[in-house]
CSV table of C-alpha atoms in Angstrom, one decimal:
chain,number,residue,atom,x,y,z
A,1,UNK,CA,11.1,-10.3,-8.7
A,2,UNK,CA,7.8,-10.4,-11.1
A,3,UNK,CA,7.7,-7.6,-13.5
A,4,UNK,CA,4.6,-7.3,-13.0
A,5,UNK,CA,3.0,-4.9,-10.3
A,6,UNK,CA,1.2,-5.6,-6.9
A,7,UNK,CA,-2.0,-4.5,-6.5
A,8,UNK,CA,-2.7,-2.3,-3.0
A,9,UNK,CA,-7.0,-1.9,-2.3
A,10,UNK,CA,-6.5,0.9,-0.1
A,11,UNK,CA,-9.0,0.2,2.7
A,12,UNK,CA,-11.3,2.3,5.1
A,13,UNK,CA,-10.6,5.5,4.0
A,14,UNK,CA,-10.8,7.0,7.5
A,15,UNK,CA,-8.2,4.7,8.8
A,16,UNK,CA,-4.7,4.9,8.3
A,17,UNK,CA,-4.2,3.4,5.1
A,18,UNK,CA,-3.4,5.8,2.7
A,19,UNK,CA,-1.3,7.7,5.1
A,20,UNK,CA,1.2,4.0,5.1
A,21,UNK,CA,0.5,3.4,1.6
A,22,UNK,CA,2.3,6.9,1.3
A,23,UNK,CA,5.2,6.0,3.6
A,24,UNK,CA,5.5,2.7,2.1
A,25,UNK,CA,6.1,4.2,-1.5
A,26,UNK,CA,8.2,6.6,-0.2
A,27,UNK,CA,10.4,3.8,1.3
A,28,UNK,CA,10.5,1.3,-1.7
A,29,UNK,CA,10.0,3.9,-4.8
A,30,UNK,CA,13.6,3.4,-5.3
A,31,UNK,CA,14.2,-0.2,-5.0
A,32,UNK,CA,10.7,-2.0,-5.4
A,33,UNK,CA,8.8,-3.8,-5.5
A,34,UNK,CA,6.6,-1.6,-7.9
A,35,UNK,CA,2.6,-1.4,-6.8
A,36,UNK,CA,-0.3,0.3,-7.7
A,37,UNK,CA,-2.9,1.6,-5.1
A,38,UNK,CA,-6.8,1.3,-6.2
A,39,UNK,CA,-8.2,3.8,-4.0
A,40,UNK,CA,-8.8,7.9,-4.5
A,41,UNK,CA,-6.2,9.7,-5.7
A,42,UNK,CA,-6.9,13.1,-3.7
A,43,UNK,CA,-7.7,11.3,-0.4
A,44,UNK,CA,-3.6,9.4,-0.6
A,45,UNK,CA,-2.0,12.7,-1.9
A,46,UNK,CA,-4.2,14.4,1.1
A,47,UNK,CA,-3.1,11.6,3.6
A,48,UNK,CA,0.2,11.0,2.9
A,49,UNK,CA,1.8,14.4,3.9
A,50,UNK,CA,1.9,16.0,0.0
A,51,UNK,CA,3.4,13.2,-1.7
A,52,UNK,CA,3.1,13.3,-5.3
A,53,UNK,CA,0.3,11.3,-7.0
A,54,UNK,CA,-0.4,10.2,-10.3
A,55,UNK,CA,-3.6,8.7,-11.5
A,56,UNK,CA,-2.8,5.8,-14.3
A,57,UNK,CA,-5.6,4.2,-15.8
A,58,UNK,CA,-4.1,0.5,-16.1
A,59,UNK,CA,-1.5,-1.4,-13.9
A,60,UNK,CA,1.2,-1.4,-16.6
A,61,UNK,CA,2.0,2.1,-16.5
A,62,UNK,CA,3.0,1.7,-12.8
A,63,UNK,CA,6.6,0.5,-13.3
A,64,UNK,CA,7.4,4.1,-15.0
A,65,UNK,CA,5.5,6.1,-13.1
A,66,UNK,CA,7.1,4.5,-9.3
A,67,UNK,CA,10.0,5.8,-9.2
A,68,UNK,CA,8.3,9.6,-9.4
A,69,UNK,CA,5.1,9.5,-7.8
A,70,UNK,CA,2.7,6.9,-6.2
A,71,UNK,CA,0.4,5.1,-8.9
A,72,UNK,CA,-3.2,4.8,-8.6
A,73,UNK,CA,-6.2,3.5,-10.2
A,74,UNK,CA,-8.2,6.5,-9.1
A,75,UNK,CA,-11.8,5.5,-7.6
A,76,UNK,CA,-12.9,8.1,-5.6
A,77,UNK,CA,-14.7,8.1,-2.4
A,78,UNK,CA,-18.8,9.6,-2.7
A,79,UNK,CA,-18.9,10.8,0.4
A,80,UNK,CA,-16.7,13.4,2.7
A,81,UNK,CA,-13.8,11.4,5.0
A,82,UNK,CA,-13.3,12.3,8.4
A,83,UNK,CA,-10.0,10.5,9.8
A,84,UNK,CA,-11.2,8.1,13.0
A,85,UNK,CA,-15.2,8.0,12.0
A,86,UNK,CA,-15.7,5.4,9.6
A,87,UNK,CA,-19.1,5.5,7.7
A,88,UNK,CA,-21.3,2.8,5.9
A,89,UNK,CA,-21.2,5.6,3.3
A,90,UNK,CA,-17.8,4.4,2.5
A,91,UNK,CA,-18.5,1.0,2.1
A,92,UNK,CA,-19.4,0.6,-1.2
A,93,UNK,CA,-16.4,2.1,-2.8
A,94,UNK,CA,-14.2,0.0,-0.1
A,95,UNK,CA,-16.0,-3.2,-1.6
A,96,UNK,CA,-15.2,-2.0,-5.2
A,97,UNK,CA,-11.4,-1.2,-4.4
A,98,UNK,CA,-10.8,-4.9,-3.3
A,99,UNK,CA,-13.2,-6.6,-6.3
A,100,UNK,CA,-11.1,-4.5,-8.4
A,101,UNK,CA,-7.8,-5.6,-6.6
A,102,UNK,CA,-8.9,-9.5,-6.8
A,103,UNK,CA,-10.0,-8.9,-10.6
A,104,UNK,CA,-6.5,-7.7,-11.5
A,105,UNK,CA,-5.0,-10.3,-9.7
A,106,UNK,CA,-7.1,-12.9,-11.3
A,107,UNK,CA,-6.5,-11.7,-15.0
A,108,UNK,CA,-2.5,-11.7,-14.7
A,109,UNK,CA,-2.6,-7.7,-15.0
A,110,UNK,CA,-1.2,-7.9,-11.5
A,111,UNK,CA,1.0,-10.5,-9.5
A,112,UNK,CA,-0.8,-10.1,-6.4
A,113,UNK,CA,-2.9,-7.9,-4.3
A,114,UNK,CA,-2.0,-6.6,-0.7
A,115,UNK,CA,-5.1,-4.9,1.7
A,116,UNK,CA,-4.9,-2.1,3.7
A,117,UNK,CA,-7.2,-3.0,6.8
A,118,UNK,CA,-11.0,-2.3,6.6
A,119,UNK,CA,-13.6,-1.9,9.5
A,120,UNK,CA,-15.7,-4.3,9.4
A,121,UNK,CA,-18.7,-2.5,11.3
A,122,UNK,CA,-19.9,-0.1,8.9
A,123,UNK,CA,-19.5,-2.8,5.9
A,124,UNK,CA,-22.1,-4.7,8.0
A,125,UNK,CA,-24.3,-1.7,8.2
A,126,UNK,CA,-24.1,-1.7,4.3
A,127,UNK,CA,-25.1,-4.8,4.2
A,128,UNK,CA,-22.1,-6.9,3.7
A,129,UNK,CA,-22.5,-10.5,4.5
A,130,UNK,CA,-18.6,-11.6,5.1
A,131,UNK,CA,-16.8,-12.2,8.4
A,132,UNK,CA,-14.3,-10.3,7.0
A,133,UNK,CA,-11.7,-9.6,3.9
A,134,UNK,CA,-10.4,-13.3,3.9
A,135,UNK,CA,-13.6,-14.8,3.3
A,136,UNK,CA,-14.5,-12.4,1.1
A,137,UNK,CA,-11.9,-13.1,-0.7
A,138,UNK,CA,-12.6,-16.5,-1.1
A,139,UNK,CA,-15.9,-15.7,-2.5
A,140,UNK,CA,-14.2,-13.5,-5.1
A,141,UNK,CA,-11.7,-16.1,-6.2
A,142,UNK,CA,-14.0,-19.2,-5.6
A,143,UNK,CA,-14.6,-19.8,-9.3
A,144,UNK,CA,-10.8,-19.8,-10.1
A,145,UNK,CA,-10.1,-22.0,-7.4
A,146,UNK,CA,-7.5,-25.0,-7.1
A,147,UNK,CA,-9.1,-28.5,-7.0
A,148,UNK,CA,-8.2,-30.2,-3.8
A,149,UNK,CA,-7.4,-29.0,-0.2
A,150,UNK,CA,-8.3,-25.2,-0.7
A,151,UNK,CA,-8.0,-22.0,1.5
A,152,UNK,CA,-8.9,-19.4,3.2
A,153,UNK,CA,-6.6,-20.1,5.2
A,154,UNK,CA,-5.4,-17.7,7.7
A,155,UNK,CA,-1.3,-17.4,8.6
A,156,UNK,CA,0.4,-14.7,10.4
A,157,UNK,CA,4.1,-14.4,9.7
A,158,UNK,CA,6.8,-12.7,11.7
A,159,UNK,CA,10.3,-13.5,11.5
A,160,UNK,CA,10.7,-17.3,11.7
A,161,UNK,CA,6.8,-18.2,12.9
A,162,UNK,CA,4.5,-19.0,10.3
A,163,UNK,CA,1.5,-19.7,12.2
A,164,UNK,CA,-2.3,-21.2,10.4
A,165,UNK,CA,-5.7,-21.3,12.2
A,166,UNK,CA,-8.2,-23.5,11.5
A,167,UNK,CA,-11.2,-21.1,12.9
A,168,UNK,CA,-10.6,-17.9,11.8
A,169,UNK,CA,-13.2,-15.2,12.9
A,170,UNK,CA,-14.8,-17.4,14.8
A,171,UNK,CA,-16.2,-16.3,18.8
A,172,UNK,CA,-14.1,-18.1,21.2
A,173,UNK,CA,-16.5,-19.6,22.8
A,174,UNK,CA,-17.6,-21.1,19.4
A,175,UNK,CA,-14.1,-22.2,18.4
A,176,UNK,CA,-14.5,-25.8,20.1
A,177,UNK,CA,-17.6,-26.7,18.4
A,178,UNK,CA,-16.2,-25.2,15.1
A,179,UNK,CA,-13.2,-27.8,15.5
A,180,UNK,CA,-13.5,-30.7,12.9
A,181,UNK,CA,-11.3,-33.7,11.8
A,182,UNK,CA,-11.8,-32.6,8.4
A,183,UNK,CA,-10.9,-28.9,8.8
A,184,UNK,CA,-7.8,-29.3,10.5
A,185,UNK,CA,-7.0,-32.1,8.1
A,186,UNK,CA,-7.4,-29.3,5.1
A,187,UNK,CA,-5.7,-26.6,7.1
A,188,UNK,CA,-2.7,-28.6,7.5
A,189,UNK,CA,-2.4,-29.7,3.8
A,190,UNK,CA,-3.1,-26.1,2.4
A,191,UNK,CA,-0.2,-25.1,5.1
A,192,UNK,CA,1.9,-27.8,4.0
A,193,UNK,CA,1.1,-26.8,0.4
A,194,UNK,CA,2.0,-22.9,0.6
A,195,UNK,CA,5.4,-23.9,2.9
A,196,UNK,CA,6.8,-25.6,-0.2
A,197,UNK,CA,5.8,-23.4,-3.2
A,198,UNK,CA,5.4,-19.9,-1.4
A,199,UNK,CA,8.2,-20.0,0.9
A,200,UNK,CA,10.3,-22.6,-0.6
A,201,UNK,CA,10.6,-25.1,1.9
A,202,UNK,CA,10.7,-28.7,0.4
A,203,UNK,CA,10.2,-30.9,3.2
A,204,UNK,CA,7.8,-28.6,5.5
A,205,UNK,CA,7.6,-29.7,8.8
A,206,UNK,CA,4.2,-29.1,10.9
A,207,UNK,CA,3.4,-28.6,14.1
A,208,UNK,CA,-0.5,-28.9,15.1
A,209,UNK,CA,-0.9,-26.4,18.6
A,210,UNK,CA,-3.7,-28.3,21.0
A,211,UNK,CA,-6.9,-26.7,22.1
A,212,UNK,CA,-7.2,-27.2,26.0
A,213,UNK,CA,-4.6,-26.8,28.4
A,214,UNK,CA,-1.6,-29.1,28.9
A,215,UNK,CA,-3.1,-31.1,25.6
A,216,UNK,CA,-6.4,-31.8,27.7
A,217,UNK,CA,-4.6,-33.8,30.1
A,218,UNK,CA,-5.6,-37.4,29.1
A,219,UNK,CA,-9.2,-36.3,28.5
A,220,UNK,CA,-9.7,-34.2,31.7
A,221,UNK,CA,-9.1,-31.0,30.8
A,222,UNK,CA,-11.3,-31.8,27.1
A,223,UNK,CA,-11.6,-34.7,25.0
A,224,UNK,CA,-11.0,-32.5,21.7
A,225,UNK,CA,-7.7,-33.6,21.5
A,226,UNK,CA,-8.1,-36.7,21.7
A,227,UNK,CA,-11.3,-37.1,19.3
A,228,UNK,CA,-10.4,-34.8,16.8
A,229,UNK,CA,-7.0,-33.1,16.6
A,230,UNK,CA,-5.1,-36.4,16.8
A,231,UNK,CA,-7.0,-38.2,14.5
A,232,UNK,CA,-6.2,-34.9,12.0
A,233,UNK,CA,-2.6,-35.2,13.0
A,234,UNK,CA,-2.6,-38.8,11.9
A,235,UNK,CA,-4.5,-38.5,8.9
A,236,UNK,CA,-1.8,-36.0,7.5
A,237,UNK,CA,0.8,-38.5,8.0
A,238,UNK,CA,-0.9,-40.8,6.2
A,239,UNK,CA,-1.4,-38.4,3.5
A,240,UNK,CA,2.6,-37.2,3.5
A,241,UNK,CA,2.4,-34.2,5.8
A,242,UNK,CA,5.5,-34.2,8.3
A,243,UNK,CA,3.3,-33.2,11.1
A,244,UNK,CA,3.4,-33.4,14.9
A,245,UNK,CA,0.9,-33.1,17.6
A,246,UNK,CA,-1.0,-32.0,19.3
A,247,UNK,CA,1.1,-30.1,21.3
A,248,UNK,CA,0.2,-27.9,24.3
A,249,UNK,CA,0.3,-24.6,23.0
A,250,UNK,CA,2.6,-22.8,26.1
A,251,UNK,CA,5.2,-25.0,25.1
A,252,UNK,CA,5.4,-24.0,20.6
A,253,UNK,CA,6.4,-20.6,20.8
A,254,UNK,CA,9.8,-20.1,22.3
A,255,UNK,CA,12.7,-19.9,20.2
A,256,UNK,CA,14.0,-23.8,21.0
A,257,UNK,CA,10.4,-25.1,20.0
A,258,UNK,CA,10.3,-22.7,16.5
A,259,UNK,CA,13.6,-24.1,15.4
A,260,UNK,CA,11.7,-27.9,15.4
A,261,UNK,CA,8.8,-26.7,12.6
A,262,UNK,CA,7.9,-24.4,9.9
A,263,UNK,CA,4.7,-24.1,10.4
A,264,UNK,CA,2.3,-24.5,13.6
A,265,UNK,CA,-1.2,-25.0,13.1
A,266,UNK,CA,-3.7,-23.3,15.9
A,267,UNK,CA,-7.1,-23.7,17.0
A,268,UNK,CA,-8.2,-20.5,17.0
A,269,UNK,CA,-8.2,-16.8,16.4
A,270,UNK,CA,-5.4,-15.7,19.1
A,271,UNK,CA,-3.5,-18.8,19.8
A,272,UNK,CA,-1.7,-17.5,16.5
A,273,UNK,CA,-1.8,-14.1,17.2
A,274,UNK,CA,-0.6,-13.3,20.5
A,275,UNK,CA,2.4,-14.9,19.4
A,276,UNK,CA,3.4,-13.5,16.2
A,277,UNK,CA,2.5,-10.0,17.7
A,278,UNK,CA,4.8,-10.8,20.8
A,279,UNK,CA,7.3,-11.8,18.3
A,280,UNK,CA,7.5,-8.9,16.0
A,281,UNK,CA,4.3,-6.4,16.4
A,282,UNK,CA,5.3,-4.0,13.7
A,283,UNK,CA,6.4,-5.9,11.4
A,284,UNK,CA,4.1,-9.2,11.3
A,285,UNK,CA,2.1,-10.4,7.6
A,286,UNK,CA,-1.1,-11.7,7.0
A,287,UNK,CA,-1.0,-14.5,4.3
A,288,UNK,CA,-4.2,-15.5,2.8
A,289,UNK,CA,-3.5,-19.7,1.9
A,290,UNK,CA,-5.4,-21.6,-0.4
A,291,UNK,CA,-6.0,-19.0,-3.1
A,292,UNK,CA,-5.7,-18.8,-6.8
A,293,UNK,CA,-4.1,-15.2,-6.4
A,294,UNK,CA,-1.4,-14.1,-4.1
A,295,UNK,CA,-2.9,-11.9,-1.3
A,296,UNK,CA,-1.0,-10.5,1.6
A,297,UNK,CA,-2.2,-7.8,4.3
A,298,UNK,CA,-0.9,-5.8,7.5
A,299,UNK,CA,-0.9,-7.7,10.7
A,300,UNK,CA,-3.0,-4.5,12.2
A,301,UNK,CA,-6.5,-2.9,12.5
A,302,UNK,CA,-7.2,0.7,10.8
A,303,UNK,CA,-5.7,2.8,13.5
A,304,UNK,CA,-8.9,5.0,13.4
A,305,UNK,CA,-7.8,6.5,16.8
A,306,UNK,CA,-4.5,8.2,15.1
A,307,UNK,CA,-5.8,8.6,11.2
A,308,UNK,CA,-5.1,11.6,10.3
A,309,UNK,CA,-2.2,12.6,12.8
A,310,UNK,CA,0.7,11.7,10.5
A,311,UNK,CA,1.9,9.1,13.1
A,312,UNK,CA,1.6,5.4,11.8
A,313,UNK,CA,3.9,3.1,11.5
A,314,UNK,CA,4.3,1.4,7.9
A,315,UNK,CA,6.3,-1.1,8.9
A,316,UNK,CA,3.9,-4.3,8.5
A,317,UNK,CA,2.6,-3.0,5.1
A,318,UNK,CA,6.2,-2.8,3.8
A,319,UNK,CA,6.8,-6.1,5.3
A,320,UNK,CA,3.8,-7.3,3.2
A,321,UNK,CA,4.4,-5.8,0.0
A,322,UNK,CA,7.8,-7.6,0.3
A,323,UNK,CA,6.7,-10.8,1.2
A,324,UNK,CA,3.8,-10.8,-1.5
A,325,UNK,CA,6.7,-9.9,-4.1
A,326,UNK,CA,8.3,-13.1,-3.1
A,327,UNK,CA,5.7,-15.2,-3.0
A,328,UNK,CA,4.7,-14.0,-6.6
A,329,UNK,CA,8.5,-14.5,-7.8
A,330,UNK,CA,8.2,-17.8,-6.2
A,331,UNK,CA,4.8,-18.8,-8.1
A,332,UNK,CA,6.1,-17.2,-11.6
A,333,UNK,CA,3.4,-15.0,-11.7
């Protein structure tokens, strides 16, 4: 493992992310990996049932303090919390927490950076222009960014699916008309990319889902896979990719069809989704591709309708602390 700390931006504060931030700690204080939270101090110690909290003002003073109390980089909120009602109030301070996070990660003070889920409706009513935290992301690291094929791109992990979109937040019925040669083409090298030095895999081998059902049926059921995906499919051949396709997507997720890739590469938003959160819906990771930094999240929303009741689950935030430990070991960083 890195010696260095991960990085947690500790999300909508009327969500439940300092109250599995907490739990988290409390399950990994003794064996790692070490992490600091940039967030409010008094709102974690608050939400996470009296756990000790200490304030640290760099990321290097984490490793000693873990094994005692939780770590943080204390930002406070401006404005009163109430658990379940998020407020555009927050939002600046929620924007600040993950600049922070990405800056760390940027400079080598951390190894990576995991996010505790935001609401994206009151950052909109602030003002923010991003789909989400993966694009924004993107923004954040775009001057540091690798030349080449390049993310955001969006996997969801749980146990042995890895699966990549090409549209991310994207309205379904805008997904088809989102769908380009090009995009898939990057999407599949970025995946192919992070499958050999994130996850150690040396020959990665890719499946690409189709969009319409039964693989458009010859054309009848949609001509996108047969003007677009498969020319994407062939063009990553060409370019080295091990990759397969397009396949209908009722027929990729069962254990038999898993065992024959490492990676599957889906149209859009829920083909990946539904999946990995049939598969494993506590514990699944986000994995942000394509990025100079390492950046894992939870596979799940803020749980405004049981903040504050003592009652989440930390299971997918463990799962991504863990994973973004590995991936940093994996990268030397």
């Amino acid at each position: 493992m890195t010696s260095r700390p991960l990085a947690i931006s500790a999300g909508d504060p009327a969500g439940v992310g300092a109250e599995i931030i907490a739990k988290a700690w409390r399950a990994l204080r003794q064996d790692g990996p070490t992490f600091v939270v940039i967030g409010d101090a008094q709102l974690l110690a608050s939400a996470g049932g009296g756990v000790k909290v200490r304030a640290v003002t760099r990321p290097q003073e984490a490793a000693q303090v873990f094994p005692d109390a939780l770590p943080v980089l204390d930002i406070p909120v401006l404005s009163p919390v109430v658990y379940g009602r998020p407020s555009p109030s927050h939002a600046p301070q929620i924007i600040r927490w993950i600049e922070t996070g990405v800056g760390l990660a940027l400079s080598g003070a951390v190894s990576g950076l995991v996010t505790a889920p935001i609401a994206k409706a009151p950052l909109y009513e602030a003002g923010f222009q991003f789909p989400g935290h993966t694009e924004f992301l993107a923004e954040l690291t775009a001057a540091a960014s690798m030349v080449g094929a390049r993310g955001p791109v969006m996997m969801l992990a749980a146990g042995d699916l890895r699966a990549t979109l090409v549209t991310i937040h994207t309205a379904l019925a805008k997904a088809p008309s989102a769908l380009t040669t090009e995009a898939i083409i990057n999407s599949g090298l970025v995946t192919a990319q992070a499958l050999r030095k994130d996850f150690g895999i040396a020959e990665p081998r890719l499946a690409v889902a189709a969009l319409n059902p039964h693989a458009g049926e010859g054309g009848a059921l949609g001509r996108e896979e047969i003007d677009i995906i498969a020319p994407a499919v062939e063009a990553l051949r060409a370019l080295g990719v091990q990759a397969s396709g397009p396949a209908p997507a009722d027929t990729l997720f069962h254990p038999e069809a898993r065992a024959r890739y490492d990676g599957v590469l889906c149209m859009y938003h829920d083909q990946a989704l539904i999946p990995v959160k049939m598969l494993d819906f506590w514990g699944g990771v986000n994995i942000t591709l394509g990025l100079p930094i390492v950046r894992t999240s939870p596979d799940h929303g803020t749980g405004f309708d049981i903040a504050g009741r003592g009652i989440a689950r930390p299971d997918s935030l463990i799962a991504a602390i863990q994973l973004a430990a590995k991936i940093a070991a994996r990268r030397g960083v």
